[in-house]
XYZ file of C-alpha atoms in Angstrom:
224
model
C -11.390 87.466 56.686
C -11.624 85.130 53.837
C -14.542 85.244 51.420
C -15.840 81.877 49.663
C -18.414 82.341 46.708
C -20.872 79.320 46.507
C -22.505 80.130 43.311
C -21.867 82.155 39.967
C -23.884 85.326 41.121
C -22.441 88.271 42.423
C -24.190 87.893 45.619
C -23.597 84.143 46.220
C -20.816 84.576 48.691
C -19.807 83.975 52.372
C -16.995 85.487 54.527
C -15.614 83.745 57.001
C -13.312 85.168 59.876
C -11.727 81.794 61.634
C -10.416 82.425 64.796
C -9.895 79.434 66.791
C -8.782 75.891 65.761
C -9.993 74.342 68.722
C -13.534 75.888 68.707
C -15.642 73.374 69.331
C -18.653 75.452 67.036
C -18.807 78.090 64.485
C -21.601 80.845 64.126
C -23.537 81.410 60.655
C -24.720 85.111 60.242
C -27.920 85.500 58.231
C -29.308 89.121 57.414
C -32.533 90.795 56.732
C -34.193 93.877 54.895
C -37.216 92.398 54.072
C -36.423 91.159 50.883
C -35.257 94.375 49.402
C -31.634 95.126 47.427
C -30.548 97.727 49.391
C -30.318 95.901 52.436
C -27.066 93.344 52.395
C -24.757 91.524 55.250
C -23.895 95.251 56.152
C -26.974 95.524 58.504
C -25.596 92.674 61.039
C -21.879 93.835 60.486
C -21.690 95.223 64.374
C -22.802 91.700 65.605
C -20.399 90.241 63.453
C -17.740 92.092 64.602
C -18.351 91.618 68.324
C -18.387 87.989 67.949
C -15.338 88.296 65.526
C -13.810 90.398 68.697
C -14.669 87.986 71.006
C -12.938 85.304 69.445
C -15.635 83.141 67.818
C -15.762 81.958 64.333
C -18.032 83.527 62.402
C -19.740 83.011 58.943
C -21.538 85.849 57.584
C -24.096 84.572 54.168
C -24.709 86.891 51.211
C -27.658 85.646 49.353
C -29.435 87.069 46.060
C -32.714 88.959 46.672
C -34.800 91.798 45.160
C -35.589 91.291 41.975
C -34.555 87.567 42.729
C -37.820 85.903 43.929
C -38.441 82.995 46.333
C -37.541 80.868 46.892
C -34.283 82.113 45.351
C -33.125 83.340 49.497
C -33.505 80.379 51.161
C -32.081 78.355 48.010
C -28.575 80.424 48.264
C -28.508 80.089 52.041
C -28.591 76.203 51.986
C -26.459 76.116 48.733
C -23.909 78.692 51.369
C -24.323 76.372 54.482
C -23.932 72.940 52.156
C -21.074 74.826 50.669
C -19.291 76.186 54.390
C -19.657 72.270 55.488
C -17.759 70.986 51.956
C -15.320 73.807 53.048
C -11.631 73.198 54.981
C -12.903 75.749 57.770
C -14.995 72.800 58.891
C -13.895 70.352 60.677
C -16.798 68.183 60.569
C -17.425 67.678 64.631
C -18.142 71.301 65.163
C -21.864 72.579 66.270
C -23.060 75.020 63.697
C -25.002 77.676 65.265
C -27.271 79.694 62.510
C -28.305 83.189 63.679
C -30.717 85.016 61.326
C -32.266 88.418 61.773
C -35.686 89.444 60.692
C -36.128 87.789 56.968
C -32.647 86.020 58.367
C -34.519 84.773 61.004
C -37.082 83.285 58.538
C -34.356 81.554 56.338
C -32.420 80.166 59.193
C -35.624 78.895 60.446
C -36.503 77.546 57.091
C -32.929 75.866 57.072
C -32.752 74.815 61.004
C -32.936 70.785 59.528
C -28.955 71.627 58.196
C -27.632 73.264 61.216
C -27.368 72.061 65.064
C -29.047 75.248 66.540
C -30.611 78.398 65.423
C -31.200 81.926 66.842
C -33.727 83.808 65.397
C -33.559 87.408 65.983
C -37.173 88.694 65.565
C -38.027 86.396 62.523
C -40.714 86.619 60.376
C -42.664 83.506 60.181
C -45.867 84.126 58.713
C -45.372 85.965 55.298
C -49.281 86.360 54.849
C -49.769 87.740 58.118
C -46.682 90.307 57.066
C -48.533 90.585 53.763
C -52.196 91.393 55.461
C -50.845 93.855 57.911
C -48.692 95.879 55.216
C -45.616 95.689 57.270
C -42.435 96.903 56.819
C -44.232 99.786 54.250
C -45.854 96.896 52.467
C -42.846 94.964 52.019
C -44.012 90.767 51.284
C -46.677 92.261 48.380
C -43.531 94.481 46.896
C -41.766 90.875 46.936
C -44.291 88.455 46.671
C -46.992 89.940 45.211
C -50.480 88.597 45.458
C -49.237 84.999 45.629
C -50.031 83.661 49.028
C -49.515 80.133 48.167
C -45.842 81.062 47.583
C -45.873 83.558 50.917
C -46.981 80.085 52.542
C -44.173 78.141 50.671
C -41.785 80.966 52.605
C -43.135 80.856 56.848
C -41.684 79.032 59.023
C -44.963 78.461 60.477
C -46.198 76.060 58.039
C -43.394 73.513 58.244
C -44.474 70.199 59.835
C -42.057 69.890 62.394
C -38.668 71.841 63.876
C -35.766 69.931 64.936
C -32.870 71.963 66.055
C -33.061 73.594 69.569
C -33.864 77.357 68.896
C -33.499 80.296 70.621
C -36.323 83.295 69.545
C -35.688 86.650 70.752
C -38.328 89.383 70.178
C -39.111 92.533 71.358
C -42.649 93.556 72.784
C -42.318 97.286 70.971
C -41.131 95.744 67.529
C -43.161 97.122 65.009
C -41.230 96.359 61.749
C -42.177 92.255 62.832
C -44.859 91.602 65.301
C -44.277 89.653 68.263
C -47.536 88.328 68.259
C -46.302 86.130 65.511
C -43.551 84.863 67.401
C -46.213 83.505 69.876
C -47.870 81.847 67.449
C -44.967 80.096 66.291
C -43.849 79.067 69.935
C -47.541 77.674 70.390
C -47.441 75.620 67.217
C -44.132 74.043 67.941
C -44.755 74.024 71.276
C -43.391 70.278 71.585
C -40.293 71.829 70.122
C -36.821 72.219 72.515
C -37.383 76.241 71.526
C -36.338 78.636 74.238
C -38.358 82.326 74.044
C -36.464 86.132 74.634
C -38.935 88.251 74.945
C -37.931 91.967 76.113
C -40.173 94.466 76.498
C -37.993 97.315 74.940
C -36.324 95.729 71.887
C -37.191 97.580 68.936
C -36.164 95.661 65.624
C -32.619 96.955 64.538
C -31.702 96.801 67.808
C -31.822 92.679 68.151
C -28.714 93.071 66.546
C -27.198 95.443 68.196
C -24.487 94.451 70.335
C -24.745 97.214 72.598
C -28.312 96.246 73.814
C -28.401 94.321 77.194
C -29.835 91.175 74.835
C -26.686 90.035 73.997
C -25.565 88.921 77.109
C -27.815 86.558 76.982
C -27.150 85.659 73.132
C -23.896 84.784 74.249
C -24.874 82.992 77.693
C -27.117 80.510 75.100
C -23.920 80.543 72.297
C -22.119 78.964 75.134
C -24.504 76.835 76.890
C-alpha cells in the first residue's frame, strides 16, 4: 500500500493498493460518519480489504471534515480524484469506479461528472431533509448549522443533471439514512442510466460490510 497526499493537511491523503497492471479499472473508496472527526477511512477498511483480496485496485480518499466545513469534503475529494488521475497508478484508459458510503455516497455523487461510474452505498442526498428529521443524533445542524442554503449547496438532489451510470444500494430498515430519500433521488433522475439495490434487511454499517449477501451483487455490477 502506497499513500499519496494531495494537499498540505494532515488529512489530505489517499492510499492506494495496485494490484494488477492489466486491470482494465480501478475502484475509489469514499467514507462516511456524517461529517464528524471521529469517523475516518477506518469505517470502510473491511470493504477495502476484500476488494484488495480479491485482486482489484483500490483507492481509499481521506478528506478533512469536522471542524472543516463545506464544502471543504467534497473540495478534497475532487482535489484526491484530480490528483489519483495526475498520478503514475493511472494509466489513463482505465474506468474509474467511485464507491462512497453514507456522506461518501453524497460526495461521490456530488463528484460522479469526474469518474466513469459511481456506487453509492446508502447516500445521503438531501441534507435538509437529514437536517429536518434530526438524523444521525442531529448530525447536518452539528455540521451545518442553520444554513440550509449551504445544506442545499451539499445534496445530490439539487444538481441539474447526473451523468455517470450509478448503482444505489439502500436498505429498507436503514435508519441512520432514509431510504425514502433514495426514492426521491431515483424519481428525479429518473432519465438517468441509475440502477436501484434495495434490500429489505440492510441496516446502514452493514452496506459495507463484506460479509452481507449485498456484495455479491456489488461485485456482479464492478464487473459488468
Amino acid at each position: 500500500m502506497e499513500r499519496v497526499y494531495y494537499g498540505d493537511a494532515e488529512e489530505q491523503f489517499f492510499e492506494v493498493c495496485a494490484n494488477d497492471d492489466k486491470s482494465d479499472k480501478w475502484l475509489i473508496l469514499v467514507h462516511g460518519g456524517y461529517w464528524r472527526q471521529k469517523h475516518s477511512k477506518e469505517n470502510i477498511k473491511d470493504l477495502f480489504d476484500k476488494l484488495d483480496s480479491k485482486g482489484f485496485n483500490v483507492v481509499t480518499i481521506e478528506y478533512r471534515r469536522g471542524e472543516h466545513g463545506w464544502p471543504t469534503p467534497n473540495e478534497d475529494v475532487s482535489a484526491a480524484l484530480t490528483k489519483f488521475k495526475q498520478s503514475d497508478f493511472y494509466k489513463g484508459n482505465q474506468e474509474i469506479i467511485l464507491i462512497g458510503h453514507s456522506v461518501g455516497g453524497q460526495l461521490a455523487l456530488l463528484n460522479e461528472a469526474a469518474v466513469d461510474r459511481v456506487i453509492a452505498l446508502a447516500p445521503v442526498t438531501d441534507v435538509p431533509f437529514t437536517y429536518d428529521e434530526g438524523l444521525g443524533q442531529n448530525a447536518a445542524k452539528e455540521y451545518f448549522g442553520d444554513d440550509k442554503a449551504l445544506m442545499q449547496q451539499a445534496s445530490p438532489i439539487e444538481k441539474s443533471n447526473l451523468t455517470a451510470p450509478t448503482l444505489i444500494v439502500h436498505g429498507n430498515n436503514d435508519d441512520r439514512v432514509l431510504v425514502e430519500n433514495t426514492y426521491d433521488f431515483a424519481r428525479k433522475f429518473k432519465h438517468a442510466n441509475i440502477d436501484l439495490f434495495i434490500f429489505n434487511d440492510l441496516p446502514h454499517m452493514e452496506c459495507v460490510n463484506p460479509a452481507h449477501p449485498v456484495f455479491p451483487y456489488l461485485i456482479e455490477w464492478i464487473s459488468g
